[in-house]
Each structure stands twice: as C-alpha cells, then as structure tokens.
Amino acid sequence: MRMLGRGLLLFVVAFAACWPAWSIPDLDGTEGRRVQIALEMLRAGDWMVPTLGGEPTWAKPPLHYWLLCLCIEAFGDAPWAVRLPSVLGAWATAWLAGELLRPRFGALAGWLGALAVAASPVAAFKWPTAEIDPLFASLVAASIWTLACGFAEGRTRLVAVSGALAGLAFLQKGPPFFLFAVGAYAVWWRHARLRGAGWHFAPFAAVVLAYFVPLWLLRVDPKAMLAVANDESVGRFSFEWGRQLANTPEYWARALGLALPFALFARSRRAPCGDGRDVARAAVVAACVWAAVGAVAALTFSAGRPTRYLLPNVPLLAFALAPATAAFVVAVGPAPQSVRRWLQALAVAAAAATVALPFVRSAPASAPVLAAFVAIAAWLATTRARVVALVVALPLAAAWTVGLERARQWPQSPRARAAAGATLRAELDRLGVDRADLSTSGHFDSPLLLAAGLLPPGDENGGKPWRTRWVLREAPRDGALHPPDYALRYRLDLPFKSFLLCERVGAGK
C-alpha cells in the first residue's frame, strides 16, 4: 500500500478512536482556559502576547494558542473545532511512526506501531481535547523518533528535522520537553558521542528564538516573563516526603499503564537480521525507552504528577515496543499456553460482568455491551495474531461503547457548563448588567465564561482592588467576604464550585 493510502487508512482509525471523546459538546477543565486565551488574542489582534482576562499570561508558550486561533477563524469556536489540532496531531504521529518503523523493522512493525499510537487507550480518551498536552506529546515523540533514527544511521537530515520538531515542542509547552529529551540525548551520547549535534540544536534554537527574540526586544521584559514561566515549569518540582512517597507506587502504576497495549509483549525478541543494522535499530529503540523512563523518574519529584504530564510516553513506548510485538505475531506456533489461560480467565470474568452489570445502578448502560465484546473476543483469541488484534481493538470498543455514551450524556453530567452558562447569561440580563462594566476576580472558570458568552477583563490572582461595577468571582473556600463597598447580587451553585456576582453599592456606584 502506498504512503498516501496508509495515511488515509490511519486517518480513519484515528478519527474512529477519537470521535467519541472529540464529540463531547462542552469544554471541560483547562480546555476553556486555552480557548479563552486564543479568543482574547483574536479579539485584540495580537498574536505575540497571550492574555487571560486582558492580562499577559506566560504560563505556556504560544504555539498552541496560534493553532487554536487558526481553527477558530476557519471553523468557529465549537468544541470539536478547538480540539482539531490534537486530533490531527494524533493522526500525523501515528502516520510518522509507521513510516519510520517500516523500513527499519518491517511492514508489520510499522502497522502495529501506527495502530498503537492511533488507537491506544489514552489516545481514545485523553487525546481529543483543546489542551496543550496531547499535541505536545505528538511533537515530543516525533522529535525523538527522528533524532534516534537520524543519529543511529548517520542521517543528518533526520537529525535536523528532529531539531525543528523539538523547537515546536518547546513552543508548545516549554522546558518540560527536556524531561523526555534528556534520556534520548544520553543514548545519543553513548551511541555516537552526540555526533552531528549542530544539525539538531541549531534548528531547535532557531525555531525558539524566532519567537522569543522579537518578543523580548519589542514587547516584554524577559526577566518578568521568565520568572512566571519558571514558576509554571521548574517551580512545580517539589517533593512532599510523606504524602508523595505514599503515592509514588500508584504514580508508577499509572506510568506503566501508559505503555499499553504493547507492554504485554515487551519480553518478545526480534530475530537478528545479521546485516549490521542491529546496533542502529537497538539504539533507536533505546532512545525511545530511555526518553520515557527518564521522564517518569524526573516527574517522581514533581508535586502534582498528573498522568497528562506523561502523555509523550504513549507514542514513545508504542514505537519502541512495536518491533517486539511484531516478533510475537510472527513467531512459530500458537499463542503461548500461559497467554491463552489468562485470556480464558478474562473471557469468563467478562461474561460474568455481562450478566451482572445491568443490575449495577452506577454502571454505564453500555458497559454490558463492552463486557460481552471482551468475553467473545478473548475466548476467540487463540492465535498470536488474534491476541494482538484483541489488545488493539479493545480501546476502540471501549471508546464506542462507554466513551460514546459518556459523550452523549455529557450535557446532563455534573461537569457540564452549557446549561450553567445559559443560566448565568440570563441572570446578567435580568439584573441589567453592563458587560462593559463587568470583570472577574481570581482564578475564574473559563468554560463557564465561554458558555455564557463572556470575555471580561480579569485579575487572575485576585490581588488588585475591584474597579468595575460588577464583579464575578468563585466563592472563596474560606468564606471570605467581598469588599464592603460591594454587595452580593447572585449566587450560582454548581456541583463542582459556586460562583458569585457582586455589585458596587453606595456613593461609588
């Protein structure tokens, strides 16, 4: 199959994997914050300085906001439109994985690596968002893959491409790129003593400086900007010994789970080719593995450690484990007896779940359908090829049962914002609130603002005196009162937070 045909087929797979989560008709969490920043950049006509509530924000570099701006200008600000960069990133990453694996490890490894990237459990449920991390993961993986193939085979063009991709990854999220790059650089040093480093670091620096040099010379004090960026990246690395040590095993388990579905075949061994290319191919795999392991080790010392920080490990490990998975498929003989016993046990458990789940009130209505699929597929997985097909198909089955049901029921979920936004907008109209005299104070919920059709100025830290007649704020957890010259006019209580609308009263009204 030609390259174009492979790309089209992978687009269908990526679309199928992403669509259930992609189609959620609402923004959630920090998705709204990213979209609000992009909308403010468009409204101001300023693509150099990202703003939030009218104030510059340097928590993240601007590449993601630029892409959101392009999508909003082309398709509007519907949730599916602002998630498009992440979905296209998943597809492009899967295609690149297949094209890099194919000539080095064979066509089967190429297809398996591409499918593992496009249809992994995390890709199906976490990739289709307007957040920064999915596309950052795609850029990190693409940079490290091309770097590894380039230095292992002495191909300077690939090394140069890796540098440009590294620069884009840095403009997507900043210094966290090095959490993953350090492991790959270590393998590069061991394999080739960083030979050809200029081909990587020159385009890397050129891409980054093409934005920051004009910004610092013309618009922004670099010291103030770097202080904020440091707090958002390096400043987040801290270690709270009691709580964090207790949570470390759970964090490592999540990190291991990101290697699915092909971690199950990690013990398989690819037969040597005997043509002198095995050392180079081992270096390619090692660079991906050590990039992933190095990030897990470094993030062990980070206070938050959410799984999204490790999203680059999904494509990195899928790429590294694809050759071993292909070796498992083509090995002589049926599936190992131990594997078949595990799958038979899984089939029995899934069959029991199919019967029991309809009586579990909290279980999704589609869960019995998924359980039935698992039971039948696991029982029929008697050959090596069927075993691998099962682990690739399971995320798709979960996405189109439980995931699709979640998307369809989202408007009624406690985290939905659309109805709450309409309610807030109606109350503002009822109270006669002048939108030009409205601001926010503190870390206000961006999805709620967008659902209400608002983009008011704001004070992100809540430390400045209130200046507008009307002020929106989140209800303080400590019950702190509003300033004495303001009165509470409306309170919106949602399952996750409460929000207050205050009006200036008295002589200063």
Short mmCIF file of C-alpha atoms in Angstrom, two decimals:
data_model
loop_
_atom_site.label_atom_id
_atom_site.label_comp_id
_atom_site.label_asym_id
_atom_site.label_seq_id
_atom_site.Cartn_x
_atom_site.Cartn_y
_atom_site.Cartn_z
CA MET A 1 0.00 0.00 0.00
CA ARG A 2 1.37 3.40 -0.94
CA MET A 3 2.16 6.08 1.61
CA LEU A 4 -0.97 8.08 0.80
CA GLY A 5 -3.19 5.05 1.18
CA ARG A 6 -1.63 4.21 4.52
CA GLY A 7 -2.15 7.78 5.65
CA LEU A 8 -5.83 7.71 4.68
CA LEU A 9 -6.42 4.42 6.47
CA LEU A 10 -4.72 5.71 9.62
CA PHE A 11 -6.85 8.86 9.43
CA VAL A 12 -9.96 6.67 9.54
CA VAL A 13 -8.58 4.76 12.54
CA ALA A 14 -7.58 7.94 14.39
CA PHE A 15 -10.97 9.50 13.63
CA ALA A 16 -12.77 6.40 14.91
CA ALA A 17 -10.68 6.28 18.08
CA CYS A 18 -11.03 9.98 18.87
CA TRP A 19 -14.58 10.77 17.82
CA PRO A 20 -16.48 9.73 20.99
CA ALA A 21 -14.38 12.00 23.25
CA TRP A 22 -13.93 14.55 20.46
CA SER A 23 -17.70 14.97 20.14
CA ILE A 24 -18.34 15.95 23.79
CA PRO A 25 -20.45 19.10 23.30
CA ASP A 26 -18.82 21.17 26.01
CA LEU A 27 -15.42 22.35 27.21
CA ASP A 28 -14.04 20.88 30.41
CA GLY A 29 -11.36 21.94 32.86
CA THR A 30 -8.43 23.88 31.46
CA GLU A 31 -9.67 23.38 27.90
CA GLY A 32 -11.69 26.54 28.41
CA ARG A 33 -8.66 28.46 29.62
CA ARG A 34 -6.76 27.65 26.42
CA VAL A 35 -9.71 28.68 24.25
CA GLN A 36 -10.28 31.88 26.24
CA ILE A 37 -6.65 32.91 25.70
CA ALA A 38 -6.93 32.22 21.96
CA LEU A 39 -10.19 34.18 21.70
CA GLU A 40 -8.63 37.13 23.52
CA MET A 41 -5.67 37.08 21.15
CA LEU A 42 -8.04 37.14 18.19
CA ARG A 43 -10.14 39.93 19.69
CA ALA A 44 -7.06 42.06 20.38
CA GLY A 45 -5.44 41.20 17.03
CA ASP A 46 -2.22 40.47 18.93
CA TRP A 47 -0.64 37.08 18.32
CA MET A 48 2.59 37.91 20.14
CA VAL A 49 1.38 38.27 23.73
CA PRO A 50 -1.12 35.72 25.11
CA THR A 51 -3.58 37.28 27.54
CA LEU A 52 -6.07 35.94 30.06
CA GLY A 53 -8.65 38.41 31.29
CA GLY A 54 -6.74 41.07 29.40
CA GLU A 55 -3.56 40.43 31.39
CA PRO A 56 -0.43 38.83 29.83
CA THR A 57 -0.04 35.16 30.72
CA TRP A 58 3.29 33.38 30.35
CA ALA A 59 2.35 30.04 31.90
CA LYS A 60 2.78 28.37 28.49
CA PRO A 61 4.38 29.37 25.16
CA PRO A 62 2.08 30.49 22.34
CA LEU A 63 2.15 27.74 19.67
CA HIS A 64 -1.00 26.05 20.92
CA TYR A 65 -2.86 29.34 21.07
CA TRP A 66 -1.82 30.13 17.49
CA LEU A 67 -3.23 26.80 16.31
CA LEU A 68 -6.46 27.40 18.23
CA CYS A 69 -6.73 30.84 16.64
CA LEU A 70 -6.36 29.34 13.17
CA CYS A 71 -9.03 26.73 13.86
CA ILE A 72 -11.41 29.30 15.36
CA GLU A 73 -11.00 31.59 12.36
CA ALA A 74 -11.63 28.68 9.99
CA PHE A 75 -14.37 26.74 11.79
CA GLY A 76 -15.59 28.80 14.74
CA ASP A 77 -15.14 28.10 18.44
CA ALA A 78 -17.26 24.94 18.71
CA PRO A 79 -15.67 22.29 20.98
CA TRP A 80 -14.94 19.96 18.06
CA ALA A 81 -13.13 22.75 16.20
CA VAL A 82 -10.78 23.70 19.02
CA ARG A 83 -9.92 20.04 19.58
CA LEU A 84 -8.93 19.60 15.94
CA PRO A 85 -5.17 20.30 16.41
CA SER A 86 -4.87 17.49 18.95
CA VAL A 87 -6.76 15.02 16.77
CA LEU A 88 -4.70 15.88 13.69
CA GLY A 89 -1.60 15.54 15.84
CA ALA A 90 -2.62 12.02 16.84
CA TRP A 91 -3.15 11.05 13.22
CA ALA A 92 0.11 12.63 11.99
CA THR A 93 2.06 10.98 14.81
CA ALA A 94 0.61 7.58 14.01
CA TRP A 95 1.45 8.01 10.33
CA LEU A 96 5.02 9.10 11.11
CA ALA A 97 5.51 6.16 13.47
CA GLY A 98 4.52 3.72 10.75
CA GLU A 99 6.71 5.34 8.11
CA LEU A 100 9.78 5.35 10.38
CA LEU A 101 9.28 1.81 11.63
CA ARG A 102 8.53 0.24 8.26
CA PRO A 103 11.98 0.45 6.61
CA ARG A 104 13.82 -0.38 9.84
CA PHE A 105 11.74 -3.14 11.41
CA GLY A 106 9.40 -4.33 8.67
CA ALA A 107 5.89 -3.60 7.42
CA LEU A 108 4.17 -5.44 10.29
CA ALA A 109 6.02 -3.43 12.93
CA GLY A 110 5.11 -0.28 11.01
CA TRP A 111 1.42 -1.07 11.03
CA LEU A 112 1.43 -2.16 14.66
CA GLY A 113 3.29 0.95 15.82
CA ALA A 114 0.97 3.23 13.88
CA LEU A 115 -2.17 1.49 15.17
CA ALA A 116 -0.89 1.50 18.75
CA VAL A 117 -0.39 5.27 18.58
CA ALA A 118 -3.73 5.99 16.90
CA ALA A 119 -5.86 3.61 18.96
CA SER A 120 -4.20 3.38 22.36
CA PRO A 121 -6.49 3.69 25.41
CA VAL A 122 -5.06 7.11 26.26
CA ALA A 123 -5.38 8.33 22.66
CA ALA A 124 -9.05 7.38 22.61
CA PHE A 125 -9.96 9.05 25.90
CA LYS A 126 -7.36 11.77 26.55
CA TRP A 127 -6.08 12.97 23.17
CA PRO A 128 -9.17 14.73 21.73
CA THR A 129 -9.08 17.86 23.89
CA ALA A 130 -8.23 21.51 23.39
CA GLU A 131 -5.49 21.11 25.99
CA ILE A 132 -1.78 21.65 25.39
CA ASP A 133 -0.53 18.21 26.40
CA PRO A 134 -1.78 15.97 23.54
CA LEU A 135 -0.13 17.95 20.76
CA PHE A 136 2.95 18.41 22.94
CA ALA A 137 3.13 14.62 23.23
CA SER A 138 2.90 14.26 19.46
CA LEU A 139 5.69 16.78 18.87
CA VAL A 140 7.96 15.28 21.54
CA ALA A 141 7.55 11.77 20.15
CA ALA A 142 8.11 12.89 16.56
CA SER A 143 11.26 14.79 17.58
CA ILE A 144 12.75 11.86 19.49
CA TRP A 145 11.86 9.30 16.80
CA THR A 146 13.51 11.31 14.05
CA LEU A 147 16.50 12.11 16.25
CA ALA A 148 17.01 8.44 17.14
CA CYS A 149 16.73 7.26 13.54
CA GLY A 150 18.99 10.09 12.43
CA PHE A 151 21.89 9.63 14.83
CA ALA A 152 21.69 5.83 14.76
CA GLU A 153 22.01 5.76 10.96
CA GLY A 154 24.10 8.91 10.44
CA ARG A 155 21.30 10.70 8.57
CA THR A 156 21.79 14.39 9.23
CA ARG A 157 18.56 15.42 7.54
CA LEU A 158 16.54 13.46 10.07
CA VAL A 159 18.60 14.96 12.89
CA ALA A 160 17.82 18.44 11.54
CA VAL A 161 14.11 17.62 11.29
CA SER A 162 14.23 16.44 14.91
CA GLY A 163 15.64 19.81 15.95
CA ALA A 164 12.86 21.73 14.23
CA LEU A 165 10.26 19.47 15.86
CA ALA A 166 11.96 19.95 19.22
CA GLY A 167 11.66 23.71 18.77
CA LEU A 168 7.95 23.37 18.06
CA ALA A 169 7.53 21.13 21.12
CA PHE A 170 9.27 23.81 23.20
CA LEU A 171 6.95 26.48 21.80
CA GLN A 172 4.03 24.20 22.69
CA LYS A 173 4.85 23.69 26.39
CA GLY A 174 8.34 24.94 27.17
CA PRO A 175 11.07 23.33 29.33
CA PRO A 176 9.13 20.08 30.04
CA PHE A 177 10.43 18.97 26.61
CA PHE A 178 13.77 18.26 28.26
CA LEU A 179 12.19 15.76 30.68
CA PHE A 180 11.92 13.44 27.69
CA ALA A 181 14.83 14.65 25.59
CA VAL A 182 17.48 14.01 28.25
CA GLY A 183 17.05 10.23 28.06
CA ALA A 184 17.30 10.28 24.27
CA TYR A 185 20.34 12.58 24.43
CA ALA A 186 22.03 10.12 26.82
CA VAL A 187 21.57 7.28 24.33
CA TRP A 188 22.83 9.57 21.55
CA TRP A 189 25.96 10.27 23.61
CA ARG A 190 26.56 6.59 24.28
CA HIS A 191 25.93 5.52 20.69
CA ALA A 192 27.58 8.36 18.75
CA ARG A 193 29.03 10.87 21.25
CA LEU A 194 26.46 13.46 20.07
CA ARG A 195 27.97 13.40 16.59
CA GLY A 196 26.12 15.88 14.36
CA ALA A 197 24.72 17.76 17.38
CA GLY A 198 24.73 21.03 15.45
CA TRP A 199 22.20 19.63 13.00
CA HIS A 200 19.80 19.15 15.90
CA PHE A 201 20.43 22.09 18.20
CA ALA A 202 20.77 24.80 15.52
CA PRO A 203 17.22 24.38 14.14
CA PHE A 204 15.96 23.80 17.69
CA ALA A 205 17.35 27.17 18.79
CA ALA A 206 16.30 28.91 15.55
CA VAL A 207 12.64 27.93 15.94
CA VAL A 208 12.51 29.00 19.60
CA LEU A 209 14.41 32.27 19.16
CA ALA A 210 12.37 33.26 16.10
CA TYR A 211 9.54 34.00 18.54
CA PHE A 212 11.30 34.99 21.75
CA VAL A 213 13.90 37.42 20.38
CA PRO A 214 11.36 39.80 18.77
CA LEU A 215 9.13 39.40 21.83
CA TRP A 216 11.90 40.38 24.25
CA LEU A 217 13.27 43.17 22.09
CA LEU A 218 9.95 44.80 21.26
CA ARG A 219 7.26 43.87 23.74
CA VAL A 220 8.16 42.19 27.03
CA ASP A 221 10.71 42.34 29.83
CA PRO A 222 12.36 38.90 29.64
CA LYS A 223 13.11 38.77 33.39
CA ALA A 224 9.48 39.14 34.40
CA MET A 225 8.34 36.67 31.77
CA LEU A 226 10.95 34.04 32.68
CA ALA A 227 10.07 34.32 36.37
CA VAL A 228 6.47 33.34 35.62
CA ALA A 229 7.50 30.59 33.21
CA ASN A 230 9.89 29.20 35.82
CA ASP A 231 7.12 29.01 38.41
CA GLU A 232 4.92 27.11 35.95
CA SER A 233 7.58 24.55 34.97
CA VAL A 234 10.72 24.11 37.08
CA GLY A 235 8.98 25.67 40.07
CA ARG A 236 6.47 22.83 40.18
CA PHE A 237 9.15 20.29 41.07
CA SER A 238 8.97 19.73 44.79
CA PHE A 239 8.86 16.68 47.00
CA GLU A 240 6.49 16.35 49.93
CA TRP A 241 8.04 13.33 51.57
CA GLY A 242 5.11 11.84 53.48
CA ARG A 243 2.21 12.13 51.05
CA GLN A 244 4.30 11.93 47.90
CA LEU A 245 6.23 8.81 48.89
CA ALA A 246 2.96 7.10 49.73
CA ASN A 247 1.53 7.99 46.31
CA THR A 248 4.61 7.03 44.30
CA PRO A 249 3.64 3.35 43.70
CA GLU A 250 0.27 4.48 42.32
CA TYR A 251 2.05 7.01 40.09
CA TRP A 252 4.41 4.33 38.77
CA ALA A 253 1.43 2.05 38.07
CA ARG A 254 -0.18 4.81 36.00
CA ALA A 255 3.10 5.35 34.17
CA LEU A 256 3.28 1.62 33.38
CA GLY A 257 -0.30 1.67 32.16
CA LEU A 258 0.64 4.24 29.52
CA ALA A 259 2.74 1.56 27.81
CA LEU A 260 -0.40 -0.41 26.97
CA PRO A 261 -1.35 -2.13 24.81
CA PHE A 262 2.07 -3.41 23.72
CA ALA A 263 3.72 -3.64 27.14
CA LEU A 264 2.19 -7.13 27.24
CA PHE A 265 4.64 -8.22 24.54
CA ALA A 266 7.76 -6.48 25.85
CA ARG A 267 9.52 -9.80 26.53
CA SER A 268 9.33 -10.87 22.90
CA ARG A 269 12.59 -10.76 20.98
CA ARG A 270 13.07 -9.79 17.36
CA ALA A 271 15.31 -12.14 15.41
CA PRO A 272 18.63 -10.53 14.36
CA CYS A 273 19.00 -9.66 10.70
CA GLY A 274 22.71 -10.30 10.51
CA ASP A 275 23.25 -7.37 8.15
CA GLY A 276 24.99 -4.99 10.52
CA ARG A 277 21.92 -2.86 11.19
CA ASP A 278 21.01 -4.36 14.56
CA VAL A 279 23.14 -1.93 16.58
CA ALA A 280 21.45 1.05 14.94
CA ARG A 281 18.00 -0.37 15.47
CA ALA A 282 18.78 -1.14 19.11
CA ALA A 283 19.83 2.49 19.55
CA VAL A 284 16.54 3.69 18.06
CA VAL A 285 14.53 1.58 20.50
CA ALA A 286 16.76 2.52 23.43
CA ALA A 287 16.39 6.25 22.77
CA CYS A 288 12.59 5.96 22.95
CA VAL A 289 12.64 3.78 26.05
CA TRP A 290 15.08 5.95 27.96
CA ALA A 291 13.22 9.12 26.99
CA ALA A 292 10.10 7.62 28.58
CA VAL A 293 11.87 6.18 31.63
CA GLY A 294 13.79 9.40 32.24
CA ALA A 295 10.58 11.41 32.30
CA VAL A 296 8.94 9.01 34.75
CA ALA A 297 11.99 9.24 37.02
CA ALA A 298 12.11 13.05 36.85
CA LEU A 299 8.39 13.51 37.44
CA THR A 300 8.61 11.32 40.52
CA PHE A 301 9.87 14.51 42.18
CA SER A 302 7.05 16.70 40.88
CA ALA A 303 4.33 17.64 43.32
CA GLY A 304 1.29 17.11 41.09
CA ARG A 305 2.29 14.26 38.78
CA PRO A 306 -0.95 14.13 36.76
CA THR A 307 -1.00 11.49 34.05
CA ARG A 308 -1.23 14.09 31.29
CA TYR A 309 2.39 15.12 32.01
CA LEU A 310 3.44 11.68 30.77
CA LEU A 311 1.36 11.64 27.57
CA PRO A 312 4.52 11.60 25.37
CA ASN A 313 5.26 8.15 26.80
CA VAL A 314 2.26 6.74 24.92
CA PRO A 315 3.70 7.20 21.39
CA LEU A 316 7.30 6.73 22.58
CA LEU A 317 6.63 3.30 24.08
CA ALA A 318 4.26 2.25 21.30
CA PHE A 319 7.09 2.92 18.85
CA ALA A 320 9.70 1.14 20.97
CA LEU A 321 7.55 -1.95 21.58
CA ALA A 322 6.17 -2.34 18.05
CA PRO A 323 9.12 -4.48 16.83
CA ALA A 324 8.79 -6.84 19.80
CA THR A 325 5.04 -7.10 19.21
CA ALA A 326 5.63 -7.91 15.55
CA ALA A 327 8.09 -10.62 16.62
CA PHE A 328 5.41 -12.09 18.89
CA VAL A 329 2.96 -12.25 15.98
CA VAL A 330 5.28 -14.00 13.52
CA ALA A 331 6.83 -16.44 16.00
CA VAL A 332 6.21 -20.09 15.16
CA GLY A 333 3.37 -21.84 16.94
CA PRO A 334 0.06 -20.88 18.52
CA ALA A 335 -0.32 -18.33 21.28
CA PRO A 336 1.57 -19.41 24.41
CA GLN A 337 -0.45 -21.52 26.80
CA SER A 338 0.01 -19.02 29.64
CA VAL A 339 -1.42 -16.24 27.45
CA ARG A 340 -4.39 -18.37 26.47
CA ARG A 341 -5.12 -19.20 30.11
CA TRP A 342 -5.10 -15.51 31.04
CA LEU A 343 -7.41 -14.71 28.14
CA GLN A 344 -9.78 -17.53 29.03
CA ALA A 345 -9.95 -16.21 32.59
CA LEU A 346 -10.62 -12.73 31.18
CA ALA A 347 -13.38 -14.15 28.97
CA VAL A 348 -15.07 -15.84 31.93
CA ALA A 349 -14.84 -12.68 34.06
CA ALA A 350 -16.20 -10.54 31.22
CA ALA A 351 -19.07 -12.97 30.65
CA ALA A 352 -19.97 -12.75 34.33
CA ALA A 353 -19.80 -8.96 34.12
CA THR A 354 -22.13 -9.01 31.11
CA VAL A 355 -24.78 -10.65 33.30
CA ALA A 356 -24.10 -8.62 36.46
CA LEU A 357 -23.59 -5.09 35.12
CA PRO A 358 -27.27 -4.43 34.19
CA PHE A 359 -28.06 -4.69 37.91
CA VAL A 360 -25.35 -2.21 38.98
CA ARG A 361 -27.02 1.20 39.18
CA SER A 362 -23.82 3.22 38.75
CA ALA A 363 -22.59 1.23 35.73
CA PRO A 364 -22.96 2.84 32.28
CA ALA A 365 -25.78 1.36 30.22
CA SER A 366 -23.27 0.38 27.51
CA ALA A 367 -20.93 -1.43 29.91
CA PRO A 368 -22.59 -4.85 29.38
CA VAL A 369 -22.07 -4.46 25.61
CA LEU A 370 -18.38 -3.80 26.14
CA ALA A 371 -18.12 -6.72 28.55
CA ALA A 372 -19.80 -9.02 26.04
CA PHE A 373 -17.34 -7.94 23.34
CA VAL A 374 -14.41 -8.63 25.65
CA ALA A 375 -15.79 -12.05 26.58
CA ILE A 376 -16.25 -13.17 22.98
CA ALA A 377 -13.02 -11.65 21.64
CA ALA A 378 -10.88 -13.01 24.49
CA TRP A 379 -12.31 -16.50 24.06
CA LEU A 380 -11.61 -16.46 20.33
CA ALA A 381 -8.04 -15.12 20.70
CA THR A 382 -6.33 -18.48 20.19
CA THR A 383 -3.58 -17.37 17.80
CA ARG A 384 -0.83 -14.82 18.22
CA ALA A 385 -2.33 -12.51 15.60
CA ARG A 386 -5.73 -12.61 17.31
CA VAL A 387 -4.17 -11.79 20.67
CA VAL A 388 -2.54 -8.66 19.25
CA ALA A 389 -5.70 -7.75 17.34
CA LEU A 390 -7.64 -8.00 20.61
CA VAL A 391 -5.42 -5.57 22.51
CA VAL A 392 -5.53 -3.10 19.60
CA ALA A 393 -9.31 -3.36 19.25
CA LEU A 394 -10.19 -3.09 22.95
CA PRO A 395 -9.63 0.71 23.18
CA LEU A 396 -11.79 1.24 20.10
CA ALA A 397 -14.53 -0.92 21.57
CA ALA A 398 -14.38 0.98 24.87
CA ALA A 399 -14.47 4.33 23.06
CA TRP A 400 -17.55 3.41 21.01
CA THR A 401 -19.49 1.99 23.95
CA VAL A 402 -18.70 3.61 27.30
CA GLY A 403 -16.92 6.59 25.72
CA LEU A 404 -19.71 7.38 23.27
CA GLU A 405 -22.34 7.07 25.99
CA ARG A 406 -20.33 9.48 28.16
CA ALA A 407 -20.23 11.99 25.30
CA ARG A 408 -23.97 11.74 24.66
CA GLN A 409 -24.85 12.13 28.32
CA TRP A 410 -22.37 14.94 28.97
CA PRO A 411 -24.98 17.77 28.93
CA GLN A 412 -26.62 16.14 31.97
CA SER A 413 -23.36 15.46 33.81
CA PRO A 414 -22.26 17.44 36.89
CA ARG A 415 -19.32 18.87 34.91
CA ALA A 416 -21.39 20.30 32.07
CA ARG A 417 -21.13 24.05 31.57
CA ALA A 418 -23.50 24.85 28.69
CA ALA A 419 -26.71 24.98 30.75
CA ALA A 420 -24.97 26.78 33.63
CA GLY A 421 -23.57 29.34 31.19
CA ALA A 422 -27.04 30.00 29.76
CA THR A 423 -28.37 30.45 33.30
CA LEU A 424 -25.62 32.91 34.19
CA ARG A 425 -26.19 34.87 30.98
CA ALA A 426 -29.93 35.08 31.68
CA GLU A 427 -29.31 36.36 35.23
CA LEU A 428 -26.91 39.01 33.95
CA ASP A 429 -29.59 40.18 31.54
CA ARG A 430 -32.26 40.15 34.26
CA LEU A 431 -30.09 42.29 36.53
CA GLY A 432 -29.25 44.67 33.70
CA VAL A 433 -25.52 44.06 33.95
CA ASP A 434 -23.48 46.24 31.60
CA ARG A 435 -20.95 43.84 30.06
CA ALA A 436 -18.51 46.72 29.58
CA ASP A 437 -18.55 47.29 33.36
CA LEU A 438 -18.03 43.63 34.32
CA SER A 439 -14.78 41.93 35.36
CA THR A 440 -13.62 38.77 37.10
CA SER A 441 -11.52 38.40 40.21
CA GLY A 442 -9.33 35.42 40.93
CA HIS A 443 -8.97 32.14 39.06
CA PHE A 444 -12.39 32.13 37.37
CA ASP A 445 -13.79 29.15 35.47
CA SER A 446 -13.11 29.75 31.77
CA PRO A 447 -15.58 27.14 30.40
CA LEU A 448 -18.38 28.84 32.33
CA LEU A 449 -17.41 32.26 30.96
CA LEU A 450 -17.32 30.95 27.40
CA ALA A 451 -20.64 29.13 27.84
CA ALA A 452 -22.13 32.45 28.99
CA GLY A 453 -20.65 34.27 26.00
CA LEU A 454 -18.34 36.41 28.18
CA LEU A 455 -14.75 37.56 27.78
CA PRO A 456 -14.44 40.18 30.55
CA PRO A 457 -11.19 41.64 31.86
CA GLY A 458 -9.94 39.96 35.00
CA ASP A 459 -7.41 39.75 37.79
CA GLU A 460 -6.13 36.17 37.74
CA ASN A 461 -4.55 36.36 41.19
CA GLY A 462 -7.37 38.35 42.78
CA GLY A 463 -4.92 40.72 44.42
CA LYS A 464 -5.97 44.02 42.88
CA PRO A 465 -8.79 46.30 44.10
CA TRP A 466 -12.06 45.82 42.28
CA ARG A 467 -12.62 48.62 39.77
CA THR A 468 -15.75 47.70 37.81
CA ARG A 469 -19.34 47.99 38.96
CA TRP A 470 -19.97 44.25 38.51
CA VAL A 471 -17.52 41.51 39.54
CA LEU A 472 -17.70 37.75 39.04
CA ARG A 473 -15.69 35.54 41.38
CA GLU A 474 -15.57 31.98 42.60
CA ALA A 475 -16.99 31.55 46.09
CA PRO A 476 -13.96 31.52 48.45
CA ARG A 477 -13.39 28.25 50.27
CA ASP A 478 -12.59 30.10 53.47
CA GLY A 479 -15.86 32.02 53.31
CA ALA A 480 -14.08 35.37 52.93
CA LEU A 481 -16.46 38.26 52.32
CA HIS A 482 -16.41 40.64 49.39
CA PRO A 483 -15.18 44.23 49.90
CA PRO A 484 -17.51 46.42 52.00
CA ASP A 485 -18.48 48.63 49.06
CA TYR A 486 -19.81 45.61 47.12
CA ALA A 487 -22.98 43.60 47.68
CA LEU A 488 -23.81 40.05 46.60
CA ARG A 489 -26.46 40.07 43.86
CA TYR A 490 -26.46 36.49 42.59
CA ARG A 491 -25.01 33.12 43.58
CA LEU A 492 -24.71 30.22 41.13
CA ASP A 493 -24.16 26.86 42.84
CA LEU A 494 -22.82 24.07 40.61
CA PRO A 495 -21.78 20.55 41.66
CA PHE A 496 -18.10 21.38 41.40
CA LYS A 497 -17.99 25.06 42.52
CA SER A 498 -20.08 28.07 43.44
CA PHE A 499 -19.86 31.48 41.75
CA LEU A 500 -20.78 34.93 42.98
CA LEU A 501 -21.87 38.11 41.19
CA CYS A 502 -21.23 41.25 43.21
CA GLU A 503 -22.28 44.87 42.54
CA ARG A 504 -20.65 48.05 43.78
CA VAL A 505 -23.03 49.96 46.08
CA GLY A 506 -23.10 53.34 47.79
CA ALA A 507 -21.52 56.56 46.63
CA GLY A 508 -19.05 54.87 44.32
CA LYS A 509 -21.77 53.11 42.34
#
